[in-house]
PDB file of C-alpha atoms in Angstrom:
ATOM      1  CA  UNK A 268      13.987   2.256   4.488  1.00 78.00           C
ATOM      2  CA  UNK A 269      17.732   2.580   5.056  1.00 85.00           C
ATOM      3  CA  UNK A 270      19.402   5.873   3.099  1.00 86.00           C
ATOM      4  CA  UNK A 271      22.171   2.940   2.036  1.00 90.00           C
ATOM      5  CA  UNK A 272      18.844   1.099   0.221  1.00 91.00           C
ATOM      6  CA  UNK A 273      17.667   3.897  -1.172  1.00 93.00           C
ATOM      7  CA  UNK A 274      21.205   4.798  -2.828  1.00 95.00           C
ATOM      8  CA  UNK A 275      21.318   2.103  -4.736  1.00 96.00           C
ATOM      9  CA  UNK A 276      18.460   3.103  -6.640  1.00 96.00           C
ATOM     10  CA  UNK A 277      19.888   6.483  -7.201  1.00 96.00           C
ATOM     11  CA  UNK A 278      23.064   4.625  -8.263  1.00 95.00           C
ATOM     12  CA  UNK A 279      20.882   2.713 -11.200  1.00 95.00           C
ATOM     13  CA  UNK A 280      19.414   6.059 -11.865  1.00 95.00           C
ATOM     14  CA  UNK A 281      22.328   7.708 -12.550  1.00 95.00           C
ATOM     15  CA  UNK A 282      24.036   4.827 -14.436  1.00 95.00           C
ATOM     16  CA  UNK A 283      21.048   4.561 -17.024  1.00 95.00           C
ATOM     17  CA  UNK A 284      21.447   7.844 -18.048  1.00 94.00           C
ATOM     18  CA  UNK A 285      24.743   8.010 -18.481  1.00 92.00           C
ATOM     19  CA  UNK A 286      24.343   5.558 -20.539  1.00 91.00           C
ATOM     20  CA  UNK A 287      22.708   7.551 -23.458  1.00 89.00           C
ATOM     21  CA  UNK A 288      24.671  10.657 -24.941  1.00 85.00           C
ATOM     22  CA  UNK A 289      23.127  13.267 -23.025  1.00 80.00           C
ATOM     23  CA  UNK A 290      24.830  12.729 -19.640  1.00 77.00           C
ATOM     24  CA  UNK A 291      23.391  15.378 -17.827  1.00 84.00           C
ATOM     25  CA  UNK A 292      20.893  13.404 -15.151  1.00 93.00           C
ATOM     26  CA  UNK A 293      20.635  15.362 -11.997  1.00 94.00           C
ATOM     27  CA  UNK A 294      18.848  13.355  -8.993  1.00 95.00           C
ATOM     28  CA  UNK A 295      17.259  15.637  -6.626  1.00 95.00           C
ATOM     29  CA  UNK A 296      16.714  14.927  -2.820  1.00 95.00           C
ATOM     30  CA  UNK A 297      14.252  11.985  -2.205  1.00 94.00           C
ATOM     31  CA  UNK A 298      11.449  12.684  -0.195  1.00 93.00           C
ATOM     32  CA  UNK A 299       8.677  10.363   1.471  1.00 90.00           C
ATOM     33  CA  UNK A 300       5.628  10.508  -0.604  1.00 85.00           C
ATOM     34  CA  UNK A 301       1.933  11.619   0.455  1.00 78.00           C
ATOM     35  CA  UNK A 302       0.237   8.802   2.157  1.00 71.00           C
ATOM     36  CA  UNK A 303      -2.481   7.489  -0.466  1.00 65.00           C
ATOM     37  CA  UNK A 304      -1.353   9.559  -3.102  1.00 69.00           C
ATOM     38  CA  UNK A 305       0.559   7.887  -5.461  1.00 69.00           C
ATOM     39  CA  UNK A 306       3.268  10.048  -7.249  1.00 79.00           C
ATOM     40  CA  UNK A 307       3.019   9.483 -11.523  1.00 86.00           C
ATOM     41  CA  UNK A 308       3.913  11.726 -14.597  1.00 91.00           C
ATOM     42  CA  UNK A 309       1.998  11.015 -17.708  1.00 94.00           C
ATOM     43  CA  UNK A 310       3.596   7.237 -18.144  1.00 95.00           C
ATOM     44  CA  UNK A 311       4.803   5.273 -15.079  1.00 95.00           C
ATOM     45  CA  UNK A 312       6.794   1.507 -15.656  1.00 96.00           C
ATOM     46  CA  UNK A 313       5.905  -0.504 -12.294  1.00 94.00           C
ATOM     47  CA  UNK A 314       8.217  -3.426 -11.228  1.00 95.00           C
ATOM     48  CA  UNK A 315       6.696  -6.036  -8.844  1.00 94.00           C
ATOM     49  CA  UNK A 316       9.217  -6.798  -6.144  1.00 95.00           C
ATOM     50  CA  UNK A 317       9.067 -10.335  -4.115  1.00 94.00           C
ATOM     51  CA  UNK A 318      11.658 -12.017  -1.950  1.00 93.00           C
ATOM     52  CA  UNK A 319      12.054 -10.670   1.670  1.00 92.00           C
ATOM     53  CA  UNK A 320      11.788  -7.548   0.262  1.00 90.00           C
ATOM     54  CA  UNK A 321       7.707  -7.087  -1.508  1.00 91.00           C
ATOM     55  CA  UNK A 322       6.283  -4.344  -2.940  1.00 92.00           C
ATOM     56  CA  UNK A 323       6.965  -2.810  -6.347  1.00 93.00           C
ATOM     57  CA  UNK A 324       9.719   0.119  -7.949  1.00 95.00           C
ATOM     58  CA  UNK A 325       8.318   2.484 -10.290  1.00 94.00           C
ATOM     59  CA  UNK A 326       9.589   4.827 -12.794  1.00 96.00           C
ATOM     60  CA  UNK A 327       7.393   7.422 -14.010  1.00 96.00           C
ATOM     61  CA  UNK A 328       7.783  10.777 -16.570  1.00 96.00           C
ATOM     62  CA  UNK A 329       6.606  12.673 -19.086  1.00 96.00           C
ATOM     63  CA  UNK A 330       5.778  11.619 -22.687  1.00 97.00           C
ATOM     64  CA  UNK A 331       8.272  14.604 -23.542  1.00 97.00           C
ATOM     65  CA  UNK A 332      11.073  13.019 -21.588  1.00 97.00           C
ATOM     66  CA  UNK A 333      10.500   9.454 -22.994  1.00 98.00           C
ATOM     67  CA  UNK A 334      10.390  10.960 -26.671  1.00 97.00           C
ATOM     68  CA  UNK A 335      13.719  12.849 -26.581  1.00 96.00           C
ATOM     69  CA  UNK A 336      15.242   9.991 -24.615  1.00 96.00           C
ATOM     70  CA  UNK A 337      14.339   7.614 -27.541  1.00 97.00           C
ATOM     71  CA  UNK A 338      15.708   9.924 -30.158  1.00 96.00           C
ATOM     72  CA  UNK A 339      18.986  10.413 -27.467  1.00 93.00           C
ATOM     73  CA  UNK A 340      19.778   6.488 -28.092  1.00 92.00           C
ATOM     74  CA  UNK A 341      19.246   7.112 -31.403  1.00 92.00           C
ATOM     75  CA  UNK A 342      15.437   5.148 -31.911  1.00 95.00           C
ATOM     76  CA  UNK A 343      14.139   7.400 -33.851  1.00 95.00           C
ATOM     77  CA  UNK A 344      10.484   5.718 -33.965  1.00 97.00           C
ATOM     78  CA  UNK A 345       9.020   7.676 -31.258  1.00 97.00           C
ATOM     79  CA  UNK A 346       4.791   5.735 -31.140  1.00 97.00           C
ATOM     80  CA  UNK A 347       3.174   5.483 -28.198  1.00 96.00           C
ATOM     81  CA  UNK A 348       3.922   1.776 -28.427  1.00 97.00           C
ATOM     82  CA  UNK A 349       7.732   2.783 -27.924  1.00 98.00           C
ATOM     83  CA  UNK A 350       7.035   4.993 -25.369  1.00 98.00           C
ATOM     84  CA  UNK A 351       5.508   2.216 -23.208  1.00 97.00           C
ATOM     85  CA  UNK A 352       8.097   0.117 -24.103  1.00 97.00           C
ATOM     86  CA  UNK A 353      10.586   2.258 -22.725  1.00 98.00           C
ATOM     87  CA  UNK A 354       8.570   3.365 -19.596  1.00 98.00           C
ATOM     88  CA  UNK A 355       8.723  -0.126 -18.812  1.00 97.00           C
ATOM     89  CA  UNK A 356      12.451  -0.712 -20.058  1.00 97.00           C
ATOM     90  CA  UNK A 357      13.781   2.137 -17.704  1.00 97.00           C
ATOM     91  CA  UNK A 358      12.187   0.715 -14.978  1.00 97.00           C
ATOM     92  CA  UNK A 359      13.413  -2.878 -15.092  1.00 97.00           C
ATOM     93  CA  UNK A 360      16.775  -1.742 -15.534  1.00 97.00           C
ATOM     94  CA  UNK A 361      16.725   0.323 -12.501  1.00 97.00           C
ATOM     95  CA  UNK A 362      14.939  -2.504 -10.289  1.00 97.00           C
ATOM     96  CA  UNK A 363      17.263  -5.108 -12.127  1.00 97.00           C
ATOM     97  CA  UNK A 364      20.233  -3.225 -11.463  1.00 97.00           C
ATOM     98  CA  UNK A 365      19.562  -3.090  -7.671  1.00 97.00           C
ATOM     99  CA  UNK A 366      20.273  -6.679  -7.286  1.00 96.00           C
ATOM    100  CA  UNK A 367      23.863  -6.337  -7.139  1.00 96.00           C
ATOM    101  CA  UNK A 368      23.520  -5.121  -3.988  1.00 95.00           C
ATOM    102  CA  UNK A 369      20.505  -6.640  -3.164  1.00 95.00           C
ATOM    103  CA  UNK A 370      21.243 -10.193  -4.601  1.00 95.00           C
ATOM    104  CA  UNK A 371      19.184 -12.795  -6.374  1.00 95.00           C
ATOM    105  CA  UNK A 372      16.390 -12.533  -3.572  1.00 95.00           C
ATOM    106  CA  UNK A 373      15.315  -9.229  -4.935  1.00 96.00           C
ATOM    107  CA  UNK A 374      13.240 -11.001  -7.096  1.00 96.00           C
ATOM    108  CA  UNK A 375      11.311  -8.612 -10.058  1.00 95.00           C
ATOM    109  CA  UNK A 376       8.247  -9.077 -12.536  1.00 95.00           C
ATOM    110  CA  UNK A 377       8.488  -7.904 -15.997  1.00 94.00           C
ATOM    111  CA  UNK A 378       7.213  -4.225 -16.206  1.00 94.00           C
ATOM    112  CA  UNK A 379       3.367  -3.223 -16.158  1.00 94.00           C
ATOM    113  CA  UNK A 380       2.825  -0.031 -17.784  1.00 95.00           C
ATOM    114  CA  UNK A 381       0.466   2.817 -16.896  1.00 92.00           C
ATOM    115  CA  UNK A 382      -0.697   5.720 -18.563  1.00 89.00           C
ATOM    116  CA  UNK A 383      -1.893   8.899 -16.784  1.00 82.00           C
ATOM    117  CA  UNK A 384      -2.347   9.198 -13.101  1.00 72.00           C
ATOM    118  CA  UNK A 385      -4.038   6.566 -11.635  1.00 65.00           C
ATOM    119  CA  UNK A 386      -6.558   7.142  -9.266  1.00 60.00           C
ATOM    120  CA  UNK A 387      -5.044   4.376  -6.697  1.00 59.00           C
ATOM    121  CA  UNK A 388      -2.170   2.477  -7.284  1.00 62.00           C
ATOM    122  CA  UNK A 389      -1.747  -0.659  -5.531  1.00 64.00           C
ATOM    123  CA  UNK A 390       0.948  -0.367  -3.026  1.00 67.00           C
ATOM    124  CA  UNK A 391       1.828  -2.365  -0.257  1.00 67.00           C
ATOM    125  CA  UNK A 392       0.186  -1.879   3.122  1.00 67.00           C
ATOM    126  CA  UNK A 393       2.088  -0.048   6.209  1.00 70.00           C
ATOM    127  CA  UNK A 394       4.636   1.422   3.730  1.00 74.00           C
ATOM    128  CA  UNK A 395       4.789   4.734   1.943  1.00 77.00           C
ATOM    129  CA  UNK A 396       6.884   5.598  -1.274  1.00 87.00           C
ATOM    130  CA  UNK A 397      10.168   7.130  -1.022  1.00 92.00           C
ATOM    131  CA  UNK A 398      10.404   8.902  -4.077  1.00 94.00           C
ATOM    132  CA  UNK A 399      13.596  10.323  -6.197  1.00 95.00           C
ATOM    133  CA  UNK A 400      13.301  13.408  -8.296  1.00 96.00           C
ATOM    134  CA  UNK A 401      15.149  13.097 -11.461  1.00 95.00           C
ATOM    135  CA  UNK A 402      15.919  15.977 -13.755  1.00 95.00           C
ATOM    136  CA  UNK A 403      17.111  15.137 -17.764  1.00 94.00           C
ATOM    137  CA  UNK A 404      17.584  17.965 -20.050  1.00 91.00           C
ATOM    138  CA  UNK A 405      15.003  20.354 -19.070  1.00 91.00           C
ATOM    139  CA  UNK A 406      12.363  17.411 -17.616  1.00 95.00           C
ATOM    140  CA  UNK A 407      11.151  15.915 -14.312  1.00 95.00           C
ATOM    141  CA  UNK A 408      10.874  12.777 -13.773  1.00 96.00           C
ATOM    142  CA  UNK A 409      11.029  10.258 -10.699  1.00 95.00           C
ATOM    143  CA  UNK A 410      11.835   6.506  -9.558  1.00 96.00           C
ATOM    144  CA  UNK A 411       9.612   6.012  -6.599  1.00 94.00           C
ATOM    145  CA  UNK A 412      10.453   2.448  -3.979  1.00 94.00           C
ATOM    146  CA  UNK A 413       7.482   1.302  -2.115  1.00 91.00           C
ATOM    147  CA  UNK A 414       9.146  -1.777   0.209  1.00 89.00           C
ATOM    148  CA  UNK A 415       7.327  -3.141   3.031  1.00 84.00           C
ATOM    149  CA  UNK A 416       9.453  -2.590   5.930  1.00 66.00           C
ATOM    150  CA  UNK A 417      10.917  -5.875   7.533  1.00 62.00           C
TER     151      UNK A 417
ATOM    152  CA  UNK B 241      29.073 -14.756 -41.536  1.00 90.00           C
ATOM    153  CA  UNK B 242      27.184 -15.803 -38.290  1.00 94.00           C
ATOM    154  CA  UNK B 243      23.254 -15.734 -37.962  1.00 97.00           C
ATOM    155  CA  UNK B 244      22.387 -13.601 -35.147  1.00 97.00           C
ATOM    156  CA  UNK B 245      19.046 -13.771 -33.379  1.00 98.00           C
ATOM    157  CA  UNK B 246      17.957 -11.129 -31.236  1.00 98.00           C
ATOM    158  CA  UNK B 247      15.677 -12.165 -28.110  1.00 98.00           C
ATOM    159  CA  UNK B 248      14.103  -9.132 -26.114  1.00 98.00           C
ATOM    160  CA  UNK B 249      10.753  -8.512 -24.321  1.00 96.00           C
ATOM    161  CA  UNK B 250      11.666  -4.951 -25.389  1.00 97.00           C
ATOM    162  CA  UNK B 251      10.879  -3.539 -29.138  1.00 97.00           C
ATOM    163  CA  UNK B 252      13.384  -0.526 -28.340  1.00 97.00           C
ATOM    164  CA  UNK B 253      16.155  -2.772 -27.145  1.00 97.00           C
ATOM    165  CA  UNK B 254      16.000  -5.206 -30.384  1.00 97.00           C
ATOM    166  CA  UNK B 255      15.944  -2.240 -32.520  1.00 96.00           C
ATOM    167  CA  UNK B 256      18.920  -0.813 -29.843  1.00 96.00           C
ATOM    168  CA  UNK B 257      20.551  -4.157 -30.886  1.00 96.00           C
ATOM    169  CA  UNK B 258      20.162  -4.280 -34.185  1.00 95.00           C
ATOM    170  CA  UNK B 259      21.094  -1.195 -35.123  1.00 93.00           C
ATOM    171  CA  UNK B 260      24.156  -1.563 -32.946  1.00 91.00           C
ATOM    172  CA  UNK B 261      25.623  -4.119 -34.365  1.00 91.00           C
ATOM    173  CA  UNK B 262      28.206  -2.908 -37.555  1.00 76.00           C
ATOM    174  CA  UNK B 263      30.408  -5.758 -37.627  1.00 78.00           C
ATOM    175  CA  UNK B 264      30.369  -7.763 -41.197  1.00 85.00           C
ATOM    176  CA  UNK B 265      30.757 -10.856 -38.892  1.00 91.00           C
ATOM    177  CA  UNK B 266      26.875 -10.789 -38.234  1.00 95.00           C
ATOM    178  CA  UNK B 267      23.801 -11.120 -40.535  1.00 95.00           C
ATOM    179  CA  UNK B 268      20.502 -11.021 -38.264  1.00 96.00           C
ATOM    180  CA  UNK B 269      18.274 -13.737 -39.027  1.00 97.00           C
ATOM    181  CA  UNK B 270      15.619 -13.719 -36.502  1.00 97.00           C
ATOM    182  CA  UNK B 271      14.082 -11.189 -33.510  1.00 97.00           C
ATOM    183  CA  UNK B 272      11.499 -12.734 -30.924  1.00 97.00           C
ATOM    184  CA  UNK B 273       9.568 -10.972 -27.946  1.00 96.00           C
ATOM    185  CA  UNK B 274       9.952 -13.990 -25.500  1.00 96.00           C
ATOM    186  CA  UNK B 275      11.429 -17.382 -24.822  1.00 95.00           C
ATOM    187  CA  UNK B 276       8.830 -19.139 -26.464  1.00 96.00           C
ATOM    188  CA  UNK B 277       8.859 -17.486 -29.683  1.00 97.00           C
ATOM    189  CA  UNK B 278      12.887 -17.673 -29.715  1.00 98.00           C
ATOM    190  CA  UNK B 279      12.592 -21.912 -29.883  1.00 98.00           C
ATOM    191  CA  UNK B 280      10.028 -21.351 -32.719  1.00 98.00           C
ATOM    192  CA  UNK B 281      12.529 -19.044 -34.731  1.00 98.00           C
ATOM    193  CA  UNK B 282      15.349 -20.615 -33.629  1.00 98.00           C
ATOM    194  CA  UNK B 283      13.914 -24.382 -35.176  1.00 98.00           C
ATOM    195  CA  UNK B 284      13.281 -22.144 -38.472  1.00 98.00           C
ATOM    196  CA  UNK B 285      16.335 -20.188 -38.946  1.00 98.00           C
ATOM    197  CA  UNK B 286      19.129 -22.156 -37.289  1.00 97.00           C
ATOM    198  CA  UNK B 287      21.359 -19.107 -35.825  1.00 98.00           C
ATOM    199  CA  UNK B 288      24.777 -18.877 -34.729  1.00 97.00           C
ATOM    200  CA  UNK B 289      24.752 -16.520 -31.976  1.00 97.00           C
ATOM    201  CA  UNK B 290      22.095 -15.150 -29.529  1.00 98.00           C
ATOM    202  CA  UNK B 291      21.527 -12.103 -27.125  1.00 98.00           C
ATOM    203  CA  UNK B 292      18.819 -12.976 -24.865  1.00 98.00           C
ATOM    204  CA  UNK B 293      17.299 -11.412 -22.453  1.00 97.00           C
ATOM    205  CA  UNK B 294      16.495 -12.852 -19.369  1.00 97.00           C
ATOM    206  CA  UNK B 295      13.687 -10.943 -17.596  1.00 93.00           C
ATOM    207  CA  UNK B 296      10.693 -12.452 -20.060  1.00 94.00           C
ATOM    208  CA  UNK B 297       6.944 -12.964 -20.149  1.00 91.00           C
ATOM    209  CA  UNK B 298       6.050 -16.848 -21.568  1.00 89.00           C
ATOM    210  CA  UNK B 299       9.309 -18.296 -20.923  1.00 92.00           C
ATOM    211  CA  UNK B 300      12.200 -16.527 -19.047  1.00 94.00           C
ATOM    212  CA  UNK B 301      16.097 -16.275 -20.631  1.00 96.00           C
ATOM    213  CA  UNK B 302      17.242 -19.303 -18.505  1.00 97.00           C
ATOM    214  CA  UNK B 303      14.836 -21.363 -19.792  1.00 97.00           C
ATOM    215  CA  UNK B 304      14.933 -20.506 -23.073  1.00 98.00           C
ATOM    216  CA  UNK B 305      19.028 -20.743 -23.036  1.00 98.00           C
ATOM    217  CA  UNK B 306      18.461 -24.520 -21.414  1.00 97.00           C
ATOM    218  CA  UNK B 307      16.114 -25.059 -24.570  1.00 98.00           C
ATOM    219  CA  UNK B 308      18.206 -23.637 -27.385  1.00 98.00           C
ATOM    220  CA  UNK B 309      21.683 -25.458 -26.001  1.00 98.00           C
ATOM    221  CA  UNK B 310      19.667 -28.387 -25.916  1.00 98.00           C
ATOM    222  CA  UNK B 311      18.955 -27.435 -29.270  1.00 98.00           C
ATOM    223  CA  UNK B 312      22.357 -26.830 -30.368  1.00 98.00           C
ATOM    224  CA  UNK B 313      25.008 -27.306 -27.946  1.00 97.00           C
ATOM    225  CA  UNK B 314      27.223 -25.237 -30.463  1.00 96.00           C
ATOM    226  CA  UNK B 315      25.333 -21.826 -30.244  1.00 97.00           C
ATOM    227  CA  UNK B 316      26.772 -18.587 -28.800  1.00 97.00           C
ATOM    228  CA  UNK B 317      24.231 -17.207 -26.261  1.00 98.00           C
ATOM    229  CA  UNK B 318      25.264 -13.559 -24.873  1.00 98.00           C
ATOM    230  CA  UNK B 319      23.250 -12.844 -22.129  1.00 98.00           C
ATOM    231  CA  UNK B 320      22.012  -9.218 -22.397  1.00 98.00           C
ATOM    232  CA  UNK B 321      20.376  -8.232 -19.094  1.00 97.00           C
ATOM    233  CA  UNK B 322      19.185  -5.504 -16.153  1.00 97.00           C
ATOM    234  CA  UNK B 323      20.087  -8.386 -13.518  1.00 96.00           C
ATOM    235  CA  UNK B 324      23.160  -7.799 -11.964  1.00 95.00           C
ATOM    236  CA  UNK B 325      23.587 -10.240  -9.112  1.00 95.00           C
ATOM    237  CA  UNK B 326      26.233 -12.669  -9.521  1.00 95.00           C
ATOM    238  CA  UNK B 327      24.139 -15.691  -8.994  1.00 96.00           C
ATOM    239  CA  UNK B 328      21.993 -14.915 -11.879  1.00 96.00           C
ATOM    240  CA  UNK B 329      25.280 -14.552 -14.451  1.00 96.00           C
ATOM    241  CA  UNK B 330      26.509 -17.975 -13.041  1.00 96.00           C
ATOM    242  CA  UNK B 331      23.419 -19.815 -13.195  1.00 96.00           C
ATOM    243  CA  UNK B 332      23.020 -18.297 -16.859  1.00 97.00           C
ATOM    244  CA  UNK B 333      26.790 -19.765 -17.352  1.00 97.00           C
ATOM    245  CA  UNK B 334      26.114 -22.843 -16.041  1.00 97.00           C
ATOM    246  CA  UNK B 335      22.784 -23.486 -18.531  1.00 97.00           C
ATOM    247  CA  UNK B 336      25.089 -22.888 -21.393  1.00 97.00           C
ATOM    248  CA  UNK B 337      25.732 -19.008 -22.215  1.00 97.00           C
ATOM    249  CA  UNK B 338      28.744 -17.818 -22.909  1.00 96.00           C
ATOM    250  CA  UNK B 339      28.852 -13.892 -22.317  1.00 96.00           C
ATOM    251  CA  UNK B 340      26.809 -11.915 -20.346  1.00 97.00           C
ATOM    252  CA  UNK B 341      26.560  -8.246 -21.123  1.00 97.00           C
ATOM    253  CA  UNK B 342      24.324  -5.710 -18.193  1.00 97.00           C
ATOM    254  CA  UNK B 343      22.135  -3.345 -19.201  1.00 97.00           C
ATOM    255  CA  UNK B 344      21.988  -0.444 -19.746  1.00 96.00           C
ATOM    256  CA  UNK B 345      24.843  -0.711 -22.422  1.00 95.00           C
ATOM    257  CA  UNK B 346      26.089   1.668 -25.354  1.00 93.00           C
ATOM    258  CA  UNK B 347      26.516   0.670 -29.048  1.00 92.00           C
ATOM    259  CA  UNK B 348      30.099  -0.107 -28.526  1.00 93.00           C
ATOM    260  CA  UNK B 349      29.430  -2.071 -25.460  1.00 95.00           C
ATOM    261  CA  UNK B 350      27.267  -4.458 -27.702  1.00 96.00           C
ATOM    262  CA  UNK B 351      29.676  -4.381 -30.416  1.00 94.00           C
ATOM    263  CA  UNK B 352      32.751  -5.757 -28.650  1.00 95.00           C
ATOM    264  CA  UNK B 353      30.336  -8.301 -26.615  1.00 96.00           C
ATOM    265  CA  UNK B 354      29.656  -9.992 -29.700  1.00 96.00           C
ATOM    266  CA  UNK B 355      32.885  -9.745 -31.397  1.00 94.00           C
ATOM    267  CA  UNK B 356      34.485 -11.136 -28.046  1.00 94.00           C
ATOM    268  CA  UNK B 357      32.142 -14.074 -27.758  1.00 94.00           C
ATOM    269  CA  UNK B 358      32.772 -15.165 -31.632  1.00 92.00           C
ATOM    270  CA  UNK B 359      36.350 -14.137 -31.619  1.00 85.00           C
ATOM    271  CA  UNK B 360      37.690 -17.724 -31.675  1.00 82.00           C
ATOM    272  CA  UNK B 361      36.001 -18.096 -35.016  1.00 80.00           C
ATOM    273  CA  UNK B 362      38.372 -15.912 -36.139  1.00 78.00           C
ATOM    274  CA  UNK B 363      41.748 -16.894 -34.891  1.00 70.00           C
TER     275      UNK B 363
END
């Protein structure tokens, strides 16, 4: 995957959070994740990705992170159910926010949610995930782009 | 006053919405989940303006917009959505919206959207 590809994901990183209040989103160096393992935090919000580009986008981070990010955007109803929501939320806007660059063929499914670390995720064959730390307030979190290559 | 209906696969992006919105100009009238259930609440509570999503399980934004202008050619449909490609804002144009407003957004983005798109009601 191109470093131009993969900035464009850090891009919609870094505009969604400074979006909310707290500004203070630090992306960290991406890194090619572990062949077979699967990188995921406590929730992760997978985006399907079709078009000439397939495989999927994921965000994924800790409960902690989704509740104070809730509260920063001022929803103060911080269930479970609106911490999946958002999971998911985060992650569309990311993988919907690529297409600028990317156009119309980056096509996207609406988010499937996952809780805890999956034993096997699904990702596409003869591809590994490139995957972008992301540090909020005192929290990790990551986007992670699993593309088959063209 | 215009009705507003808010249309949003998201719970924390109607209740984003809907807490956004301060103007006097809006009263909301109706939320829905999906395309579908926006024709259903749209039948039963007649609204002036919309923000819809586009990104949807059981019925996407464009369709739904296609359906509602069919509806009510009248209606004010802002467009609130993560897809950022031109194509997608000018086919969502061409089926009848009349804003369209990218995600993520702040309070005040929302907030001068909607006052923007019903302006002319004002003049």
């Amino acid at each position: 995957m191109s470093e131009d590809k993969i900035q464009i994901f850090i891009d919609g990183v870094v505009r969604y959070f400074n979006h909310t209040p707290d500004k203070s989103v630090q992306v960290g160096t991406p890194y090619l994740a572990e062949k077979g393992k699967p990188m995921a935090l406590d929730m992760t919000g997978l985006i399907g990705v079709s078009g000439p580009d397939k495989g999927c986008v994921y965000f994924s981070a800790p409960r902690v992170l989704l509740k104070h990010l809730l509260l920063s955007i001022g929803e103060p109803d911080t269930s479970e159910a609106n911490l999946v929501d958002l999971v998911g939320e985060v992650a569309n806007t990311i993988a919907g926010n690529a297409r600028a660059s990317l156009g119309k063929e980056f096509m996207i499914s609406v988010p499937v949610v996952i809780e805890g670390t999956p034993s096997t995720l699904h990702l596409p064959k003869n591809s590994r995930a490139y995957v972008i730390p992301i540090n909020w307030k005192s929290y990790t979190a990551a986007v992670a782009i699993c593309l088959e290559e063209n | 006053m215009q009705k507003l209906m808010i249309v949003d696969d998201s719970n924390v992006i109607r209740s984003k919405i809907r807490r956004s919105v301060q103007s006097e100009r809006f009263k909301l009238v109706a939320s829905a989940s999906n395309g579908a259930e926006a024709i259903t609440h749209f039948k039963a509570t007649k609204p002036d303006v919309v923000t819809m999503d586009l990104t949807m399980p059981n019925m996407d934004g464009i369709a739904c917009i296609e359906q509602l202008i069919r509806l009510n050619p009248d209606v004010l449909i802002l467009v609130v959505s993560a897809l950022s490609d031109k194509a997608t804002g000018i086919e969502a144009l061409e089926k009848g919206a009349r804003g369209f407003l990218l995600k993520p957004f702040t309070e005040q983005d929302i907030n001068a959207a909607l006052l923007e798109l019903t302006d002319f009601l004002y003049v």
